[in-house]
Amino acid sequence: MPLRAKVASSVSRTAAALSRAAGRGDGSVIGGWIGLKIDPDLLAHLSAGRAIALVSGTNGKTTTTRLTTAAVGVLGRVATNSFGANMPTGHTSALAKAGSTPYAVLEVDEHYLAQVLEATEPHVVALLNLSRDQLDRAKEVAMMAQLWRAALVRHPRIRVVANADDPMVVWAACPPADPAQGHVPPHVTWFSAGQRWHDDSWVCPECGSTIQRSGEQWWCTGCPLRRPEPNWTVEDDGVLDPTGAWHKIQLQLPGKVNLGNAATALAVAAEFGVRPVDAVSRLGTVTSVAGRYAQVDRDGRNIRLLLAKNPASWLEAFDMADVAPTLLSINARDPDGLDTSWLFDVDFSPLTGRQVLITGDRAYDLAVRLEVNGVPFQHVRSFDEAVRAVPPGRLEVIANYTAFQDIRAELDRVN
Amino acid sequence: MSTESLRIVWIYPDLLSTYGDRGNALILARRAQLRGMPVEVLEVRSDQRLPATADIYLIGGGEDGPQALGAQRLIADGGLHRAVAQGSVVFGVCAGYQLLGTSFFAKGTRCAGLELLDLSSDRGPTRAVGELAGEVDPRLGIPHLSGFENHGGRTHLGPGVSPLARVTTGVGNDGATEGAWRGKLLGTYSHGPALARNPDLADLLLRWATGIHQLPPLDDTWADRLRSERRTAVAAAPRP
Ligand SMILES: [Zn+2]
């Protein structure tokens, strides 16, 4: 590593430690920021010599990164950005903090994937899904897919692990090969993780025709784009690998969506030579991920935290939540996006029959939405009031980003 | 109103459904049902023919590509023009509002609109994103408009339409006026969705569709709280 990068890396670690000591979060952003100021190529220098996997998509990237880190851990030490700091400053800080490791698994914000591909030259990139998120500022879904696609064209040697169930991801993962320019199609391994949300992929990104669906299959009515045959699939409570071997998966994380994330993690780890049979037991060691799925006991209530940031992830949260009293909390601060109209893209009727409480800055938006769905609810002004309002036993909490962080803070920043 | 039930058509949800647009159909259906009206909501996808005999047609927001495609298909289909000629109600939001006019911009080119409203849209210098509020045309007899906008367009009204509202917060058409209406056609940049945040606007569309001038009142406690909470928030933090 050049001297400037060494200094930057060491300063980055020190800054992160100082930031943590001062009680300003986990320091992963500020440390990386200072490091990058001293050496703008620091992320590239820190990446050199490591075999790296990048994990990106609208939903599930934090959990999939954690599961992949556990799986690749079979081979040796793995650096990762475990605090959800998923932009280049967070990657820089995570790699600097980890020191030299043979492997790294990094969660990447979907808007930064092209930039991080350039800097880290990963061995493999996992593409999970693309759907609407933060309507007031996110790029159009089709435009995100186009950016991913353009980035992959520039890096044809990177191996791709991609979701066969999401038409936008499939299109992004298969850029046209141009032999005249020396372009070869990328090597893609397909997984099937299921997709409950279809509302952002009715129109073909290639030709603009309608996309038809039947069961798990989908195909464009105007061009050859269609669902590729997946190499890794979820079957019952396990994962089928490309050799046809089935592996039982025992996760501590709820829901079918996390079985899909486990399949993805095994597929990514396999790109490094990890055999699924050696990795499955490690997946079961992951309990909660930056507070997601964490369980806390308070006043006889077992409180479980589920994060849901956009329509697709709300549908998944309803699927994984137990039939139990449920607190919904909605904010619309900067990190959440200021626009709450997505509430009407989500069908809240799965909550019918459960005791539903609502809170958060934008509880009234939620109230109007639940009324239309015919779901009775009770408005509470605080988390404590919610806990007191439900009987002893399980309380499911489903919240969007800053609402989730507020509740996590109430519970002493549970991890 | 068609004979047995109030028929609401949601036009092209596969193309034009970005900002919780389903909410407008849900709100209209619920407010009609609470008054005992039988309701039928039809979702007509862009590869289907548009029935010309419904009472209310809803068109939502969308990205540039789907907006241009939606306009082409609606012009080719012709069903909406026939419905308007027969006195149906049309409510357009954002991209769906723009395409009711004579022309709009999508993907850098001028596209032909449906020419149902005397207005045209082009690109503004900046994207208008944030809370949108305004005082509604007093002839419509409804309280202030509350919503959220997110669009890059600017809309210029011709003499054949009236503005829906005078802007008090946000941009709307051009920073001064917001939305437009003529007869039983009404368009707005406000989502939220618009009818969830403006129940009186939903009732206006129902009155137009049914010809019933006095609809029984409903309990709008939560919508009223939402409207006043938004009004307070907007006053506390005006947009630059
Ligand atoms: Zn196609």
XYZ file of C-alpha atoms and ligand atoms in Angstrom:
656
model
C 0.000 0.000 0.000
C 1.442 3.455 -0.858
C 2.529 5.572 2.126
C -0.303 8.059 1.628
C -2.840 5.237 1.742
C -1.220 3.804 4.895
C -1.465 7.154 6.637
C -5.036 7.630 5.441
C -6.012 4.165 6.584
C -4.508 4.687 10.036
C -6.093 8.127 10.411
C -9.416 6.641 9.295
C -9.237 4.008 12.053
C -8.310 6.590 14.676
C -11.104 8.920 13.597
C -13.617 6.107 13.787
C -12.442 5.213 17.301
C -12.630 8.861 18.397
C -16.099 9.198 16.922
C -17.284 6.101 18.771
C -15.706 7.308 22.021
C -17.508 10.630 21.633
C -20.767 8.741 21.372
C -21.415 9.708 17.773
C -22.680 6.436 16.407
C -20.375 3.647 15.367
C -17.918 5.945 13.564
C -18.008 3.999 10.334
C -19.020 6.923 8.174
C -16.867 9.682 9.677
C -13.734 7.490 9.724
C -14.105 6.611 6.054
C -14.805 10.230 5.161
C -11.597 11.466 6.779
C -9.606 8.626 5.190
C -10.942 9.412 1.717
C -10.074 13.115 2.192
C -6.414 12.194 2.711
C -6.299 9.598 -0.089
C -9.159 9.598 -2.602
C -7.984 6.198 -3.876
C -8.004 4.723 -0.394
C -10.884 2.352 -1.093
C -9.028 0.925 -4.116
C -5.815 0.536 -2.087
C -7.649 -1.124 0.782
C -9.368 -3.497 -1.660
C -6.192 -4.641 -3.381
C -5.216 -8.200 -2.499
C -8.653 -9.110 -1.128
C -11.239 -11.346 -2.757
C -14.372 -9.209 -2.531
C -18.103 -9.795 -2.876
C -20.501 -6.870 -3.286
C -24.173 -7.210 -2.349
C -26.676 -4.698 -3.734
C -30.400 -4.252 -4.291
C -33.362 -2.384 -2.881
C -34.188 -4.861 -0.124
C -32.435 -7.522 1.928
C -28.892 -6.363 1.334
C -27.917 -5.893 4.983
C -29.188 -9.324 5.975
C -27.779 -11.048 2.885
C -24.401 -9.394 3.512
C -24.405 -10.713 7.063
C -25.340 -14.237 5.960
C -22.741 -14.176 3.161
C -20.074 -13.012 5.594
C -20.912 -15.967 7.824
C -20.745 -18.386 4.878
C -17.459 -17.062 3.434
C -16.060 -17.208 6.977
C -15.538 -20.938 6.342
C -12.425 -19.926 4.370
C -10.868 -17.344 6.668
C -11.276 -13.841 8.027
C -13.816 -11.631 6.271
C -14.051 -7.845 6.421
C -17.560 -6.414 6.201
C -19.534 -3.207 6.742
C -21.829 -4.618 9.373
C -23.413 -1.360 10.471
C -25.339 -0.728 7.279
C -22.960 2.082 6.241
C -23.233 1.103 2.582
C -21.634 3.982 0.684
C -17.917 4.300 -0.207
C -17.074 6.038 3.076
C -18.565 3.091 4.969
C -16.647 0.580 2.822
C -13.397 2.458 3.333
C -13.895 2.564 7.063
C -14.843 -1.122 7.288
C -11.799 -2.274 5.322
C -9.436 0.009 7.251
C -10.809 -1.208 10.567
C -10.559 -4.883 9.603
C -6.853 -4.688 8.760
C -5.666 -7.222 6.205
C -8.164 -9.989 5.521
C -8.203 -12.388 2.575
C -11.929 -11.748 1.994
C -14.442 -8.937 2.180
C -18.222 -8.924 1.770
C -19.640 -5.431 1.327
C -23.213 -4.207 1.243
C -23.527 -1.475 -1.417
C -26.243 1.143 -1.774
C -27.731 0.494 -5.217
C -27.002 4.053 -6.382
C -23.262 3.557 -5.666
C -22.770 0.132 -7.210
C -21.003 1.399 -10.341
C -18.577 3.529 -8.326
C -17.778 0.758 -5.840
C -17.290 -1.775 -8.656
C -14.627 0.533 -10.097
C -12.840 1.021 -6.798
C -12.902 -2.499 -5.401
C -12.736 -4.736 -8.505
C -14.738 -7.462 -6.777
C -14.627 -11.152 -7.584
C -18.403 -11.415 -7.470
C -21.401 -9.096 -7.242
C -24.818 -10.177 -5.975
C -27.869 -8.383 -7.443
C -30.909 -8.952 -5.226
C -33.865 -6.910 -6.525
C -34.973 -3.450 -7.658
C -38.207 -1.780 -6.604
C -39.592 1.641 -5.719
C -37.977 3.163 -2.652
C -38.029 6.770 -1.381
C -40.207 8.147 -4.156
C -39.249 11.767 -3.634
C -35.648 11.289 -4.674
C -34.834 7.747 -5.769
C -33.974 7.167 -9.391
C -36.585 5.495 -11.510
C -36.372 1.737 -11.222
C -35.670 1.336 -14.938
C -32.909 3.935 -14.703
C -31.253 2.081 -11.799
C -31.309 -1.129 -13.826
C -29.710 0.754 -16.722
C -26.910 2.068 -14.448
C -26.174 -1.432 -13.140
C -26.144 -2.779 -16.652
C -23.726 -0.126 -17.887
C -21.389 -0.825 -14.949
C -21.359 -4.556 -15.651
C -20.566 -3.968 -19.340
C -17.376 -2.211 -18.237
C -16.412 -5.166 -15.985
C -17.134 -8.349 -17.918
C -14.820 -10.492 -15.768
C -16.798 -9.970 -12.564
C -18.948 -12.973 -11.744
C -22.595 -12.122 -11.176
C -25.043 -13.817 -8.822
C -28.509 -12.508 -9.646
C -32.196 -12.957 -8.852
C -33.988 -14.799 -11.663
C -37.382 -13.712 -10.278
C -36.893 -9.968 -10.843
C -37.133 -8.917 -14.524
C -35.270 -5.665 -13.829
C -32.362 -7.551 -12.248
C -32.248 -10.155 -15.022
C -32.099 -7.438 -17.636
C -29.369 -5.565 -15.721
C -27.315 -8.736 -15.261
C -27.303 -9.618 -18.973
C -25.772 -6.684 -20.829
C -25.453 -7.274 -24.560
C -22.094 -8.758 -25.460
C -20.287 -6.947 -28.262
C -17.567 -9.260 -29.588
C -16.300 -6.503 -31.913
C -15.338 -4.489 -28.836
C -13.962 -7.529 -27.067
C -16.970 -7.685 -24.729
C -17.961 -11.093 -23.456
C -21.214 -11.776 -21.609
C -20.676 -11.912 -17.832
C -20.813 -15.206 -16.012
C -24.162 -15.206 -14.223
C -25.345 -17.645 -11.583
C -29.095 -17.353 -11.075
C -30.904 -17.788 -7.800
C -34.614 -17.792 -7.135
C -35.542 -15.981 -3.957
C -39.170 -15.361 -4.807
C -40.664 -11.923 -5.352
C -43.886 -10.856 -3.715
C -43.771 -7.378 -5.251
C -44.425 -7.113 -9.012
C -45.638 -3.554 -9.456
C -42.343 -2.158 -10.768
C -41.801 -4.735 -13.468
C -44.888 -4.874 -15.668
C -43.091 -3.151 -18.510
C -40.097 -4.757 -20.216
C -36.930 -2.643 -19.717
C -35.610 -3.915 -23.067
C -38.501 -3.284 -25.447
C -41.367 -1.653 -23.494
C -43.804 -4.541 -24.016
C -45.920 -6.039 -21.257
C -44.358 -8.664 -18.999
C -46.618 -11.667 -18.412
C -46.516 -13.883 -15.336
C -47.750 -17.351 -14.604
C -46.758 -19.016 -11.361
C -43.071 -18.343 -10.872
C -42.439 -17.900 -14.602
C -42.361 -14.524 -16.322
C -41.644 -13.525 -19.900
C -41.756 -10.479 -22.128
C -44.485 -10.527 -24.759
C -42.352 -8.535 -27.215
C -38.759 -9.775 -26.961
C -36.738 -12.792 -25.769
C -36.316 -11.512 -22.173
C -37.671 -14.155 -19.815
C -36.973 -15.804 -16.493
C -33.712 -17.742 -16.657
C -33.598 -21.204 -15.131
C -32.285 -20.668 -11.594
C -29.234 -22.592 -10.363
C -30.098 -22.104 -6.685
C -33.647 -22.323 -5.373
C -35.534 -22.424 -2.088
C -37.440 -25.647 -1.564
C -39.469 -26.278 1.586
C -37.221 -25.223 4.488
C -34.011 -25.690 2.582
C -31.944 -24.735 -0.455
C -31.386 -26.746 -3.616
C -27.851 -26.234 -4.979
C -26.767 -26.480 -8.662
C -25.785 -30.144 -8.235
C -29.326 -30.947 -7.117
C -28.324 -31.499 -3.487
C -30.774 -30.164 -0.913
C -29.552 -28.494 2.270
C -31.772 -27.947 5.267
C -31.504 -24.346 6.476
C -32.116 -23.558 10.132
C -32.132 -19.805 10.517
C -32.801 -17.695 13.545
C -34.262 -15.089 11.163
C -37.967 -15.327 10.282
C -39.775 -15.529 6.979
C -39.480 -17.039 3.553
C -37.607 -13.954 2.409
C -34.696 -14.876 4.675
C -34.559 -18.399 3.243
C -34.119 -16.654 -0.105
C -31.374 -14.501 1.400
C -29.698 -17.681 2.695
C -29.812 -19.228 -0.790
C -28.207 -16.061 -2.159
C -25.487 -16.162 0.512
C -24.656 -19.794 -0.310
C -24.547 -18.969 -4.033
C -22.152 -16.063 -3.451
C -19.958 -18.086 -1.088
C -19.808 -20.874 -3.681
C -18.171 -18.395 -6.078
C -15.234 -18.370 -3.615
C -15.206 -22.165 -3.478
C -17.243 -22.593 -0.273
C -19.256 -25.827 -0.313
C -22.825 -25.257 0.913
C -22.573 -28.264 3.206
C -19.750 -26.492 5.077
C -21.565 -23.155 5.289
C -25.143 -23.983 6.271
C -24.459 -24.350 9.994
C -22.837 -20.903 10.031
C -25.982 -19.300 8.644
C -27.809 -20.425 11.766
C -25.458 -18.379 13.951
C -26.837 -15.077 12.632
C -29.414 -13.821 15.127
C -30.240 -10.238 14.320
C -28.796 -7.716 11.915
C -28.312 -4.129 13.156
C -31.458 -4.463 15.228
C -33.543 -6.127 12.516
C -35.333 -9.191 13.902
C -33.959 -8.418 17.366
C -36.124 -9.599 20.269
C -36.297 -7.738 23.554
C -38.224 -8.661 26.673
C -39.879 -5.801 28.504
C -42.706 -5.849 31.076
C -43.671 -9.384 30.118
C -43.832 -8.543 26.422
C -41.530 -10.166 23.910
C -40.928 -7.373 21.411
C -39.622 -8.239 17.965
C -38.350 -5.556 15.589
C -38.980 -5.749 11.854
C -37.693 -3.068 9.485
C -39.808 -2.258 6.422
C -38.648 0.616 4.257
C -40.695 0.411 1.070
C -43.770 -1.381 -0.313
C -41.918 -4.582 -1.225
C -40.422 -4.921 2.250
C -43.768 -4.195 3.998
C -45.305 -7.143 2.176
C -42.415 -9.325 3.355
C -42.762 -8.049 6.921
C -46.457 -8.994 7.086
C -45.448 -12.458 5.909
C -42.793 -12.927 8.589
C -44.670 -11.379 11.518
C -46.560 -13.695 13.839
C -50.325 -13.312 14.207
C -49.915 -11.186 17.326
C -50.462 -7.584 18.447
C -48.594 -5.366 15.988
C -47.258 -1.826 16.304
C -46.746 0.071 13.039
C -44.602 3.183 13.092
C -44.085 5.552 10.168
C -41.863 8.600 9.844
C -41.092 10.658 6.742
C -37.780 12.245 7.665
C -34.903 12.623 5.195
C -33.575 9.048 5.369
C -37.117 7.684 4.943
C -38.088 9.855 2.003
C -40.604 12.662 2.510
C -43.387 11.146 0.436
C -45.806 8.782 2.186
C -47.967 7.964 -0.846
C -46.407 4.464 -1.023
C -48.642 3.534 1.922
C -51.397 3.075 -0.649
C -49.222 0.684 -2.669
C -49.217 -1.663 0.325
C -52.222 -3.841 1.108
C -52.558 -3.849 4.899
C -55.365 -6.400 4.937
C -53.058 -9.232 6.143
C -53.240 -7.409 9.517
C -56.986 -7.949 9.755
C -57.795 -9.770 12.971
C -54.640 -8.652 14.775
C -54.569 -5.932 17.413
C -53.014 -3.029 15.473
C -51.439 0.052 17.040
C -50.017 2.966 15.115
C -47.492 5.640 16.006
C -44.742 7.792 14.492
C -44.531 11.250 12.905
C -46.901 10.192 10.110
C -49.328 8.049 12.074
C -52.282 9.977 10.574
C -51.278 8.964 7.032
C -51.297 5.405 8.280
C -54.659 5.925 9.997
C -56.312 7.053 6.747
C -54.740 4.097 4.933
C -55.892 1.512 7.499
C -59.419 2.969 7.470
C -59.641 2.354 3.739
C -58.396 -1.194 4.279
C -61.042 -1.664 7.000
C -58.386 -2.599 9.570
C -59.264 -1.310 13.079
C -56.381 0.396 14.885
C -55.463 2.371 17.982
C -53.238 5.467 17.835
C -50.555 5.687 20.549
C -48.235 8.617 21.196
C -45.199 6.668 22.384
C -43.540 3.291 22.290
C -44.153 2.849 26.034
C -47.844 3.488 25.550
C -47.878 0.771 22.891
C -46.196 -1.731 25.188
C -48.746 -0.991 27.935
C -51.641 -1.317 25.470
C -50.978 -4.939 24.534
C -51.295 -8.082 26.653
C -48.202 -9.974 27.825
C -46.674 -12.065 25.030
C -45.362 -11.254 21.581
C -45.516 -7.685 20.246
C -44.445 -7.368 16.613
C -43.044 -3.950 15.698
C -42.899 -3.009 12.010
C -41.356 0.387 11.332
C -39.691 2.307 8.545
C -36.106 3.507 8.781
C -35.971 6.397 11.265
C -39.009 5.108 13.160
C -37.124 1.835 13.565
C -34.029 3.668 14.828
C -36.167 5.632 17.312
C -37.589 2.422 18.747
C -34.174 0.777 18.765
C -32.913 3.740 20.802
C -35.777 3.229 23.269
C -34.554 -0.323 23.658
C -30.945 0.814 24.325
C -29.764 0.415 20.733
C -30.445 -3.275 20.625
C -28.448 -5.125 17.986
C -74.446 6.871 -13.396
C -74.687 3.523 -15.154
C -77.676 1.508 -14.108
C -76.796 -1.057 -11.446
C -73.649 0.275 -9.835
C -71.105 3.063 -9.856
C -68.363 1.933 -12.247
C -64.866 3.207 -11.586
C -62.104 2.473 -14.095
C -58.489 2.697 -13.094
C -56.673 3.256 -16.390
C -53.459 1.325 -17.009
C -52.233 0.486 -13.488
C -49.427 -1.477 -15.179
C -48.042 1.778 -16.626
C -49.362 4.624 -14.492
C -49.199 3.774 -10.811
C -46.229 5.382 -9.143
C -47.452 7.443 -6.225
C -49.943 5.252 -4.416
C -52.429 5.883 -7.228
C -54.430 2.826 -6.220
C -55.449 4.932 -3.215
C -57.668 7.187 -5.335
C -59.701 4.209 -6.559
C -59.886 2.756 -3.033
C -61.056 6.042 -1.501
C -63.766 6.640 -4.108
C -65.052 3.082 -3.768
C -65.119 3.264 0.020
C -66.858 6.637 0.174
C -69.508 5.422 -2.254
C -70.002 2.129 -0.396
C -70.356 3.890 2.967
C -73.318 5.731 1.382
C -74.834 2.486 0.255
C -73.942 2.754 -3.420
C -72.947 -0.477 -5.148
C -69.501 0.016 -6.660
C -67.455 -1.799 -9.239
C -63.739 -1.000 -9.702
C -62.184 -2.151 -12.966
C -58.439 -2.169 -13.429
C -57.830 -1.921 -17.169
C -54.314 -2.797 -18.237
C -52.635 -1.207 -21.230
C -53.088 -4.303 -23.385
C -56.874 -4.249 -22.817
C -59.664 -2.217 -24.425
C -60.976 0.652 -22.323
C -64.721 0.384 -21.648
C -66.482 3.602 -22.676
C -69.407 3.236 -20.296
C -67.923 3.749 -16.824
C -68.837 6.629 -14.516
C -65.382 7.654 -13.280
C -61.994 7.208 -14.956
C -58.769 7.532 -12.960
C -55.311 8.051 -14.472
C -52.259 8.021 -12.203
C -48.633 9.090 -12.213
C -45.791 7.404 -14.035
C -42.287 7.597 -15.324
C -41.537 9.162 -18.735
C -41.573 5.965 -20.801
C -44.854 4.602 -19.429
C -46.456 8.070 -19.689
C -45.652 8.343 -23.401
C -46.786 4.772 -24.015
C -49.980 5.310 -22.015
C -50.899 8.402 -24.043
C -50.316 6.587 -27.344
C -52.496 3.676 -26.317
C -55.286 5.903 -24.990
C -55.346 7.893 -28.230
C -55.398 4.701 -30.303
C -58.085 3.153 -28.084
C -60.478 6.089 -28.255
C -62.582 4.770 -25.356
C -61.826 7.652 -23.043
C -62.899 10.229 -25.633
C -66.201 8.414 -26.115
C -66.720 8.247 -22.349
C -66.074 11.980 -21.983
C -68.516 12.717 -24.798
C -71.127 10.763 -22.819
C -70.475 12.800 -19.663
C -68.171 10.535 -17.644
C -65.924 11.943 -14.912
C -62.127 11.893 -15.460
C -59.561 12.477 -12.722
C -55.871 12.642 -13.708
C -52.868 12.913 -11.406
C -49.354 14.068 -12.310
C -48.375 12.232 -15.553
C -52.056 11.319 -15.919
C -52.977 15.007 -15.623
C -50.402 16.094 -18.213
C -51.554 13.578 -20.794
C -55.118 14.944 -20.691
C -53.725 18.117 -22.291
C -52.632 18.829 -25.850
C -48.953 17.948 -25.376
C -46.343 17.050 -22.787
C -42.603 16.298 -22.625
C -41.283 12.817 -21.957
C -37.777 11.476 -22.568
C -36.765 14.789 -24.102
C -39.405 14.938 -26.820
C -42.799 16.564 -27.165
C -45.568 13.960 -27.095
C -49.165 14.365 -28.231
C -51.717 14.388 -25.438
C -55.394 13.425 -25.508
C -56.585 17.020 -26.048
C -59.343 16.614 -23.490
C -58.167 19.650 -21.503
C -56.920 22.949 -22.927
C -53.436 22.849 -21.441
C -49.901 21.877 -22.404
C -46.895 20.851 -20.362
C -43.150 21.277 -20.764
C -40.075 20.934 -18.561
C -39.425 23.313 -15.690
C -36.006 24.531 -14.579
C -36.098 22.329 -11.478
C -37.954 19.313 -10.207
C -40.883 20.214 -7.955
C -40.740 17.898 -4.947
C -42.517 18.440 -1.652
C -45.762 19.388 0.012
C -48.268 21.084 -2.257
C -51.154 23.184 -0.932
C -53.569 25.684 -2.389
C -56.906 27.468 -2.125
C -59.393 25.724 -4.405
C -61.536 27.516 -7.003
C -64.512 28.693 -4.891
C -66.966 27.503 -7.549
C -66.035 23.933 -6.634
C -67.095 24.532 -3.028
C -64.408 22.474 -1.310
C -61.745 23.386 1.269
C -57.995 23.821 0.674
C -56.056 21.346 -1.445
C -53.470 19.250 0.435
C -50.962 16.999 -1.258
C -47.429 16.080 -2.189
C -45.940 16.738 -5.604
C -43.008 15.226 -7.454
C -42.669 16.243 -11.097
C -40.345 18.009 -13.507
C -43.118 19.501 -15.614
C -44.666 22.954 -15.861
C -48.203 23.189 -17.151
C -49.653 26.132 -19.059
C -53.421 26.540 -18.995
C -55.394 27.742 -22.002
C -58.670 29.708 -21.870
C -60.690 26.489 -22.066
C -59.906 25.393 -18.505
C -59.886 26.897 -15.004
C -57.143 26.320 -12.453
C -58.086 23.894 -9.687
C -56.356 25.991 -7.047
C -54.190 29.003 -6.288
C -50.877 27.704 -4.890
C -50.003 28.599 -1.296
C -47.188 26.048 -0.917
C -45.202 24.301 -3.624
C -45.199 24.679 -7.407
C -48.194 22.955 -9.019
C -48.591 24.139 -12.632
C -46.183 27.042 -12.451
C -45.847 28.271 -8.859
C -49.054 30.329 -9.119
C -51.800 27.924 -10.087
C -52.260 24.217 -9.554
C -54.267 21.669 -11.536
C -57.137 22.372 -13.913
C -60.792 21.508 -14.478
C -63.495 21.811 -17.076
C -66.923 20.208 -16.894
C -66.421 16.860 -15.185
C -62.713 16.591 -16.020
C -60.195 17.450 -13.336
C -56.420 17.103 -13.097
C -53.851 17.798 -10.387
C -50.153 17.403 -9.560
C -51.140 16.469 -6.030
C -50.658 12.902 -4.959
C -50.611 11.651 -1.410
C -52.836 10.161 -2.868
C -54.919 13.249 -3.606
C -58.307 11.797 -2.645
C -56.966 10.375 0.650
C -55.766 13.814 1.633
C -58.781 15.633 0.150
C -61.974 13.701 0.946
C -64.113 16.633 -0.237
C -62.493 16.366 -3.646
C -63.429 12.664 -3.696
C -67.023 13.621 -2.866
C -67.011 16.250 -5.619
C -66.154 13.522 -8.152
C -68.881 11.309 -6.694
C -71.429 14.147 -6.960
C -70.425 14.752 -10.579
C -70.731 11.047 -11.360
C -74.055 10.438 -9.623
C -75.765 13.796 -9.971
C -76.600 13.583 -6.245
C -75.981 17.054 -4.858
C -76.294 16.224 -1.172
C -74.234 13.195 -0.181
C -74.698 11.991 3.414
C -71.716 13.186 5.512
C -69.033 10.682 6.620
C -66.780 10.562 9.665
C -63.558 12.128 8.396
C -61.842 12.484 11.765
C -58.556 10.884 10.681
C -58.423 12.632 7.304
C -59.134 15.962 9.042
C -56.329 15.305 11.528
C -53.994 14.439 8.664
C -54.954 17.624 6.792
C -54.446 19.870 9.776
C -51.199 18.147 10.763
C -49.864 18.662 7.211
C -51.016 22.282 7.193
C -49.180 22.925 10.453
C -46.048 21.171 9.197
C -46.064 23.201 5.979
C -46.471 26.459 7.874
C -43.613 25.549 10.228
C -41.213 24.599 7.438
C -42.056 26.447 4.228
C -40.303 25.157 1.120
C -37.494 27.350 -0.179
Zn -39.164 -7.095 -23.997
